[in-house]
PDB file of C-alpha atoms in Angstrom:
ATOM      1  CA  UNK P   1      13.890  51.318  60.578  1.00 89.00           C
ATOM      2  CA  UNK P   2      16.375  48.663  60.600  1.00 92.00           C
ATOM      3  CA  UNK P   3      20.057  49.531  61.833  1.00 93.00           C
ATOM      4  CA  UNK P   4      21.677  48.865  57.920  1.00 96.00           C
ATOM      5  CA  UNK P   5      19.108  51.343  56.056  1.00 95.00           C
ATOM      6  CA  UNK P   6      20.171  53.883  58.832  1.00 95.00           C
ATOM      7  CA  UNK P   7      23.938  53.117  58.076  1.00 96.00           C
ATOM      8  CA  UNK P   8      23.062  52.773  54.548  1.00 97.00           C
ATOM      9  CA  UNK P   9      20.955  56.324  54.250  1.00 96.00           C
ATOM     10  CA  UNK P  10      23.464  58.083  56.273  1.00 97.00           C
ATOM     11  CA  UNK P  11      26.188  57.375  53.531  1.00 97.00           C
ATOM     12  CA  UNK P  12      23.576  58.532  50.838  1.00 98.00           C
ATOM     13  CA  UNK P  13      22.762  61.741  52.632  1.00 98.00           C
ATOM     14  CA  UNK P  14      26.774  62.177  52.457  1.00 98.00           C
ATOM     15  CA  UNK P  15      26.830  61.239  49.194  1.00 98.00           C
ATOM     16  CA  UNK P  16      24.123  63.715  47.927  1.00 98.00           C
ATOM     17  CA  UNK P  17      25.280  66.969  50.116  1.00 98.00           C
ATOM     18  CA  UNK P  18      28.444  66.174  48.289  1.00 97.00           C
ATOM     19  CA  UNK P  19      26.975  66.615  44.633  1.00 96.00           C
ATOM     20  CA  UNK P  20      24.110  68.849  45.767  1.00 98.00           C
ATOM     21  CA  UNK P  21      25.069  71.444  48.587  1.00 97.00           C
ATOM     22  CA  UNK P  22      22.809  73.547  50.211  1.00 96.00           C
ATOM     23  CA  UNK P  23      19.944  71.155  49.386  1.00 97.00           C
ATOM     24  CA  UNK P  24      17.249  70.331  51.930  1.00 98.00           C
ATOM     25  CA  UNK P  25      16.632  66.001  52.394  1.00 98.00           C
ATOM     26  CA  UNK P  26      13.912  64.871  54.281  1.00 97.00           C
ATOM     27  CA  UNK P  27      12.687  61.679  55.056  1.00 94.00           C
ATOM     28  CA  UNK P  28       8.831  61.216  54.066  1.00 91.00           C
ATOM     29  CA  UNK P  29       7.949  57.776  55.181  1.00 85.00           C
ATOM     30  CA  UNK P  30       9.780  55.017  56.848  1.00 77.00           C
ATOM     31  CA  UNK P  31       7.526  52.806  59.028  1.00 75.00           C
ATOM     32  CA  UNK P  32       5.047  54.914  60.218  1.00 70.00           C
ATOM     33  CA  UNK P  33       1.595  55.518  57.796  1.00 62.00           C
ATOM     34  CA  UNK P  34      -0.066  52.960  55.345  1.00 66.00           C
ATOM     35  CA  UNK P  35       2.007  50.525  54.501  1.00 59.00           C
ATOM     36  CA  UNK P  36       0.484  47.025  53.625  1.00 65.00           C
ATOM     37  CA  UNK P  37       1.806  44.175  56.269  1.00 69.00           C
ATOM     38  CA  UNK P  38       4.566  42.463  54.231  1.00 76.00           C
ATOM     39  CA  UNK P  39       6.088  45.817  52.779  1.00 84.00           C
ATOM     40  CA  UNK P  40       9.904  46.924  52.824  1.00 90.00           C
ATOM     41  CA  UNK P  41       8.529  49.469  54.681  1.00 79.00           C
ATOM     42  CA  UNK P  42       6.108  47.648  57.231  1.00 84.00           C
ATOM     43  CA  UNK P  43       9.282  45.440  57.691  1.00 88.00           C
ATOM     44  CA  UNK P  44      11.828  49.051  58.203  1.00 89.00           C
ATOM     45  CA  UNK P  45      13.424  48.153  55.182  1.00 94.00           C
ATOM     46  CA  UNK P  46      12.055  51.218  52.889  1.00 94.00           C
ATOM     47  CA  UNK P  47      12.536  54.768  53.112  1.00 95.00           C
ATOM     48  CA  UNK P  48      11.200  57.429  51.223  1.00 93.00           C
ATOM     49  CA  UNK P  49      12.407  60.876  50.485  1.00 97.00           C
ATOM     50  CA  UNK P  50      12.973  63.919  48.930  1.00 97.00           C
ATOM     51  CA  UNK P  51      15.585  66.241  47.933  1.00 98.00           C
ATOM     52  CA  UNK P  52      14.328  70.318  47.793  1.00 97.00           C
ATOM     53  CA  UNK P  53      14.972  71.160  45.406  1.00 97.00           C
ATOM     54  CA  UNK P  54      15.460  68.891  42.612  1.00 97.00           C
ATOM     55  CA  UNK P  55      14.491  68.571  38.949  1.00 96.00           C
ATOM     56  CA  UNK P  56      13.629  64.970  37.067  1.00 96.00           C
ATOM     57  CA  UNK P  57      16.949  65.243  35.380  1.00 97.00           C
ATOM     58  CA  UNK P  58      18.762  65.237  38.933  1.00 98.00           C
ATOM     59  CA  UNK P  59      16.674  62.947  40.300  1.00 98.00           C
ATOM     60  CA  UNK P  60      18.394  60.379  37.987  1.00 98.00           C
ATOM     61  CA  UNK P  61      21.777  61.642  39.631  1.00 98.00           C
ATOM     62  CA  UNK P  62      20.395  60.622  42.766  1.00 98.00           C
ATOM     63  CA  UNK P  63      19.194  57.741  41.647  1.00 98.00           C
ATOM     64  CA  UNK P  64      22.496  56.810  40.847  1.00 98.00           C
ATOM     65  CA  UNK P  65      23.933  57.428  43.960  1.00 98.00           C
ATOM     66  CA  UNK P  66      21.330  55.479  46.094  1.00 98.00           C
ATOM     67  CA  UNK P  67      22.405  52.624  44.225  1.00 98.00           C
ATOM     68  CA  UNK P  68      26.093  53.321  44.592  1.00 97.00           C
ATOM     69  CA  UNK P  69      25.247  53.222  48.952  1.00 97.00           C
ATOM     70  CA  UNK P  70      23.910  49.625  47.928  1.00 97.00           C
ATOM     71  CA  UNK P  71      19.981  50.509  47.817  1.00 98.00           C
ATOM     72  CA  UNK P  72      17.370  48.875  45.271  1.00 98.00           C
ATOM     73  CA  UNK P  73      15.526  52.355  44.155  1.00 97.00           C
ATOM     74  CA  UNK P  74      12.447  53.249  42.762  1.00 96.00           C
ATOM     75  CA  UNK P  75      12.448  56.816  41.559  1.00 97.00           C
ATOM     76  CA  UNK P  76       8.815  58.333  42.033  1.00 95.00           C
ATOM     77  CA  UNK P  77      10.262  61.908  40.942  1.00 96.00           C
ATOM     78  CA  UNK P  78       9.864  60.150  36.818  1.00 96.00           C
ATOM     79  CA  UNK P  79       7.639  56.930  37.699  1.00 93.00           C
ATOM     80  CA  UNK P  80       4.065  56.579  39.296  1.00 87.00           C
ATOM     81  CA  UNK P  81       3.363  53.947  41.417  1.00 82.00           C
ATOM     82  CA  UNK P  82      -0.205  53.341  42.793  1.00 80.00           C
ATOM     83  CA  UNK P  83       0.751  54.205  46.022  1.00 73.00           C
ATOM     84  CA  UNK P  84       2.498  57.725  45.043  1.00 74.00           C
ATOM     85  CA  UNK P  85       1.892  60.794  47.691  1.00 79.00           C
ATOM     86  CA  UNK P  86       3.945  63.395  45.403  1.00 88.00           C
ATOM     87  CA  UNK P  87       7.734  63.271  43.911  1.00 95.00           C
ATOM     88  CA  UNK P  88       9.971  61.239  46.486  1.00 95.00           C
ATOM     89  CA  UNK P  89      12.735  58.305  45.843  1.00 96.00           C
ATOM     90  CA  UNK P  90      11.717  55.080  47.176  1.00 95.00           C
ATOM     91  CA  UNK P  91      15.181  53.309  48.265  1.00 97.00           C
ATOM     92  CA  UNK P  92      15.091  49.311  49.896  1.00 96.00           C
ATOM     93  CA  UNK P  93      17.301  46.818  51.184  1.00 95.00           C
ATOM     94  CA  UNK P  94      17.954  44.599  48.104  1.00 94.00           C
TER      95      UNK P  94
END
């Protein structure tokens, strides 16, 4: 994982023990498994992961602040993607 998604992720975890105490965030994939040669993630620019517990309305809150700690997010807790192991949030380097 590159240095800034560390930095960056760090100040989302923050963020989201702030508006969600007590709640367990783990990260599901960074670098490691699957990914396809050219990905964010291949590249340790993508992170996935999930907040225990969390609803689809407050996965929208998090959304919100993954973008607010400067991330490009793809929120797999409403949308499918082909590539989708269960409800995570997908966050990238813009």
């Amino acid at each position: 994982m590159k240095a800034e998604v560390a930095a960056k992720f760090m100040e989302l975890e923050k963020m989201i023990k702030q508006y969600f105490p007590g709640r367990e965030i783990t990260i599901t994939s960074g670098m490691d498994g699957q990914h396809m040669p050219n990905s964010a993630h291949y590249r340790g620019e993508a992170l996935d992961f999930v907040v225990e517990p969390l609803t689809q309305e407050e996965s929208k809150i998090v959304e919100k602040l993954a973008e607010k700690a400067g991330f490009k997010v793809y929120n797999e807790y409403i949308y499918d993607s082909p590539y989708k192991t269960g409800p995570h949030m997908h966050i990238q380097l813009p």
